[in-house]
Amino acid sequence: ILNVEQSPQSLHVQEGDSTNFTCSFPSSNFYALHWYRWETAKSPEALFVMTLNGDEKKKGRISATLNTKEGYSYLYIKGSQPEDSATYLCAFTGGAGSYQLTFGKGTKLSVIP
Amino acid sequence: DTGVSQNPRHKITKRGQNVTFRCDPISEHNRLYWYRQTLGQGPEFLTYFQNEAQLEKSRLLSDRFSAERPKGSFSTLEIQRTEQGDSAMYLCASRGALLHEAFFGQGTRLTVV
């Protein structure tokens, strides 16, 4: 059984604050680590896919890092805006078979104007 | 092609009825996945198709569930004799053969009353 853990479960921040979330995943048989943003009534939107230890990716005010040896990834949001309010999902792909995604439970972010 | 499309968006059914959902993936994607998300959980893998072949099924997929992808394009997920525990968001995702990233539809929310 693969366990992907995310923390915190939920988070309320003021507009303009920076914040970060954690995802931990199995460090063995690693293939890829995914971050998705899921807004209510929309499709989960892919933010990043990372495959190499030490990867760092950035998209606007959002960035992510990856440590495959210890099995964790961080997602950072700089200067949070109300439109950043969403559930952020982390998913692990192992290196065999269907390459299915194993998701964590997500971090629900609310940005207060 | 505007992405992964799922129909219907919402379905309310009485316990014991059969329901069928449809997923139209991104046209050039040969890999198709079904996931289910219940309250407070991340999406959980149900089944995987590569072209028209169903190559993997989760233990979550009881014998009341059946999925098809007859021509390697759209897919259907049928639930027979629905139970209240089947109430969930059913998500479809597709991925190209050489891509790490999976693209999701908006999901079908099933409510069994």
Coordinates of C-alpha atoms in Angstrom, one line a residue:
Chain A
I1 CA 0.0 0.0 0.0
L2 CA 1.4 3.4 -1.0
N3 CA 0.9 6.2 1.4
V4 CA 1.0 9.8 0.2
E5 CA 0.6 12.2 3.1
Q6 CA -0.1 15.9 2.9
S7 CA 0.1 18.6 5.5
P8 CA -1.6 20.7 6.7
Q9 CA -5.1 19.4 5.9
S10 CA -6.4 23.0 5.6
L11 CA -4.9 26.5 5.8
H12 CA -6.3 30.0 6.1
V13 CA -4.0 32.8 5.2
Q14 CA -4.3 36.5 4.7
E15 CA -3.9 38.0 1.2
G16 CA -0.3 38.8 0.6
D17 CA 1.0 36.1 2.9
S18 CA 3.4 33.4 1.6
T19 CA 2.7 29.9 2.5
N20 CA 3.9 26.3 1.9
F21 CA 2.6 22.8 2.0
T22 CA 4.3 19.4 2.4
C23 CA 3.8 16.1 0.6
S24 CA 5.6 12.9 1.7
F25 CA 5.7 9.8 -0.5
P26 CA 7.4 6.4 -0.7
S27 CA 11.1 6.9 -1.6
S28 CA 11.4 3.6 -3.3
N29 CA 10.4 2.8 -6.9
F30 CA 9.9 6.5 -7.6
Y31 CA 8.9 7.7 -11.1
A32 CA 7.2 11.1 -10.8
L33 CA 5.7 13.5 -8.3
H34 CA 2.7 15.6 -9.4
W35 CA 1.1 18.7 -7.9
Y36 CA -2.5 19.6 -8.9
R37 CA -4.7 22.6 -8.0
W38 CA -8.4 21.8 -7.8
E39 CA -10.9 24.5 -7.6
T40 CA -14.5 23.8 -6.9
A41 CA -16.6 22.9 -10.0
K42 CA -13.4 22.7 -12.1
S43 CA -11.0 20.0 -13.3
P44 CA -7.9 19.3 -11.3
E45 CA -5.3 21.5 -13.0
A46 CA -1.7 20.2 -13.3
L47 CA 0.8 22.6 -11.7
F48 CA 4.0 20.6 -11.8
V49 CA 5.4 17.2 -12.7
M50 CA 8.8 16.5 -11.2
T51 CA 11.0 13.4 -11.9
L52 CA 14.5 14.1 -10.7
N53 CA 15.8 14.4 -7.2
G54 CA 16.5 18.1 -6.5
D55 CA 14.1 19.3 -9.1
E56 CA 12.7 22.8 -8.6
K57 CA 9.9 24.1 -10.7
K58 CA 8.3 27.5 -10.8
K59 CA 5.1 28.9 -12.3
G60 CA 4.5 32.6 -11.5
R61 CA 4.2 32.9 -7.7
I62 CA 4.1 29.1 -7.2
S63 CA 7.1 26.9 -6.9
A64 CA 7.9 23.3 -5.9
T65 CA 10.9 21.3 -4.8
L66 CA 11.5 17.6 -4.8
N67 CA 13.6 15.3 -2.6
T68 CA 13.2 11.7 -3.8
K69 CA 15.8 10.2 -1.4
E70 CA 13.9 11.2 1.7
G71 CA 10.5 11.2 0.0
Y72 CA 9.1 14.7 0.3
S73 CA 8.1 17.7 -1.8
Y74 CA 7.2 21.2 -0.9
L75 CA 4.9 23.6 -2.7
Y76 CA 5.4 27.3 -2.0
I77 CA 3.0 30.2 -2.8
K78 CA 4.4 33.6 -2.6
G79 CA 2.1 36.6 -1.9
S80 CA -1.1 34.6 -1.8
Q81 CA -4.1 36.0 -3.6
P82 CA -7.8 35.1 -3.2
E83 CA -7.7 33.3 -6.6
D84 CA -5.2 30.9 -5.1
S85 CA -7.9 29.5 -2.9
A86 CA -8.3 25.8 -3.9
T87 CA -7.4 22.3 -2.8
Y88 CA -3.8 21.4 -3.7
L89 CA -3.2 17.7 -4.4
C90 CA 0.0 15.9 -4.4
A91 CA 0.3 12.6 -6.3
F92 CA 3.0 10.0 -6.6
T93 CA 3.6 7.7 -9.6
G94 CA 5.6 4.5 -9.1
G95 CA 7.9 3.2 -11.8
A96 CA 5.9 0.3 -13.1
G97 CA 2.6 -0.9 -14.6
S98 CA -0.1 1.7 -15.3
Y99 CA 1.8 4.7 -13.9
Q100 CA -1.4 5.5 -12.0
L101 CA -1.4 8.4 -9.6
T102 CA -1.6 7.8 -5.9
F103 CA -3.0 10.9 -4.3
G104 CA -2.7 12.5 -0.9
K105 CA -5.9 13.9 0.7
G106 CA -4.9 17.4 -0.3
T107 CA -4.4 20.7 1.4
K108 CA -7.3 23.1 1.3
L109 CA -6.1 26.7 1.1
S110 CA -8.4 29.7 1.8
V111 CA -6.9 33.1 1.1
I112 CA -8.8 35.8 3.0
P113 CA -8.9 39.2 1.2
Chain B
D1 CA -9.8 19.6 -28.6
T2 CA -10.5 21.4 -25.4
G3 CA -9.5 18.8 -22.9
V4 CA -11.0 15.8 -21.2
S5 CA -14.8 15.9 -21.2
Q6 CA -17.1 14.0 -18.8
N7 CA -20.8 13.5 -18.9
P8 CA -23.1 14.0 -17.1
R9 CA -21.7 16.5 -14.6
H10 CA -24.2 15.4 -12.0
K11 CA -26.3 12.3 -11.5
I12 CA -28.8 11.6 -8.8
T13 CA -30.2 8.1 -8.7
K14 CA -32.1 5.9 -6.5
R15 CA -30.5 3.0 -4.7
G16 CA -30.5 -0.1 -6.9
Q17 CA -30.6 1.7 -10.2
N18 CA -27.8 1.4 -12.8
V19 CA -25.9 4.4 -14.0
T20 CA -23.4 5.0 -16.8
F21 CA -20.8 7.8 -17.1
R22 CA -18.9 8.8 -20.2
C23 CA -15.4 10.2 -20.6
D24 CA -14.0 11.6 -23.8
P25 CA -10.2 11.9 -23.4
I26 CA -7.8 14.2 -25.3
S27 CA -7.8 12.7 -28.7
E28 CA -4.2 11.8 -29.1
H29 CA -3.9 10.3 -25.6
N30 CA -3.8 6.5 -25.6
R31 CA -3.9 6.1 -21.8
L32 CA -7.1 6.6 -19.9
Y33 CA -7.8 6.4 -16.1
W34 CA -10.8 6.4 -13.9
Y35 CA -10.6 7.7 -10.3
R36 CA -13.1 8.1 -7.5
Q37 CA -13.0 10.8 -4.8
T38 CA -15.1 10.6 -1.7
L39 CA -15.5 13.3 0.9
G40 CA -12.3 14.1 2.8
Q41 CA -10.1 11.8 0.6
G42 CA -7.9 12.3 -2.4
P43 CA -8.9 10.7 -5.7
E44 CA -8.4 6.9 -5.6
F45 CA -7.5 4.8 -8.7
L46 CA -10.2 2.6 -10.1
T47 CA -9.0 1.4 -13.5
Y48 CA -6.7 2.0 -16.5
F49 CA -6.9 1.5 -20.2
Q50 CA -4.1 1.6 -22.8
N51 CA -5.9 2.1 -26.1
E52 CA -8.9 -0.3 -25.9
A53 CA -7.3 -2.7 -23.4
Q54 CA -8.2 -2.6 -19.8
L55 CA -4.9 -3.4 -18.2
E56 CA -5.4 -2.7 -14.5
K57 CA -8.2 -2.7 -12.1
S58 CA -8.2 -1.6 -8.5
R59 CA -9.7 -3.8 -5.7
L60 CA -12.0 -0.9 -5.2
L61 CA -13.7 -1.9 -8.4
S62 CA -16.3 -4.4 -7.3
D63 CA -18.2 -6.7 -9.7
R64 CA -21.0 -4.1 -9.8
F65 CA -18.6 -1.8 -11.7
S66 CA -17.6 -2.2 -15.3
A67 CA -15.6 0.0 -17.6
E68 CA -15.1 -0.1 -21.3
R69 CA -13.1 1.7 -24.0
P70 CA -14.4 -0.1 -27.1
K71 CA -12.5 1.8 -29.8
G72 CA -9.7 3.2 -27.8
S73 CA -11.3 6.6 -27.7
F74 CA -14.1 7.4 -25.3
S75 CA -14.7 5.3 -22.2
T76 CA -17.8 4.4 -20.1
L77 CA -18.0 3.5 -16.5
E78 CA -21.2 1.6 -15.5
I79 CA -22.3 1.0 -11.9
Q80 CA -25.0 -1.7 -11.5
R81 CA -27.4 -1.8 -8.5
T82 CA -26.0 1.4 -7.0
E83 CA -25.5 1.7 -3.3
Q84 CA -25.3 4.8 -1.1
G85 CA -21.6 4.1 -0.7
D86 CA -21.1 4.7 -4.4
S87 CA -21.9 8.4 -3.9
A88 CA -18.7 10.1 -5.0
M89 CA -17.0 12.2 -7.6
Y90 CA -15.9 10.1 -10.5
L91 CA -12.9 11.5 -12.4
C92 CA -11.5 10.6 -15.7
A93 CA -7.9 11.4 -16.8
S94 CA -5.9 10.8 -20.0
R95 CA -2.3 10.8 -20.8
G96 CA -0.1 10.5 -23.9
A97 CA 2.3 7.7 -24.2
L98 CA 5.4 9.8 -23.7
L99 CA 4.0 12.3 -21.2
H100 CA 4.3 12.3 -17.5
E101 CA 1.3 14.7 -17.0
A102 CA -2.2 13.4 -16.7
F103 CA -5.1 15.7 -17.7
F104 CA -8.4 15.5 -15.8
G105 CA -12.0 16.1 -16.7
Q106 CA -14.4 18.0 -14.4
G107 CA -15.8 14.8 -13.0
T108 CA -19.3 13.3 -12.6
R109 CA -20.8 13.7 -9.2
L110 CA -23.0 10.8 -8.3
T111 CA -25.5 10.9 -5.5
V112 CA -27.3 7.7 -4.6
V113 CA -30.5 8.3 -2.6

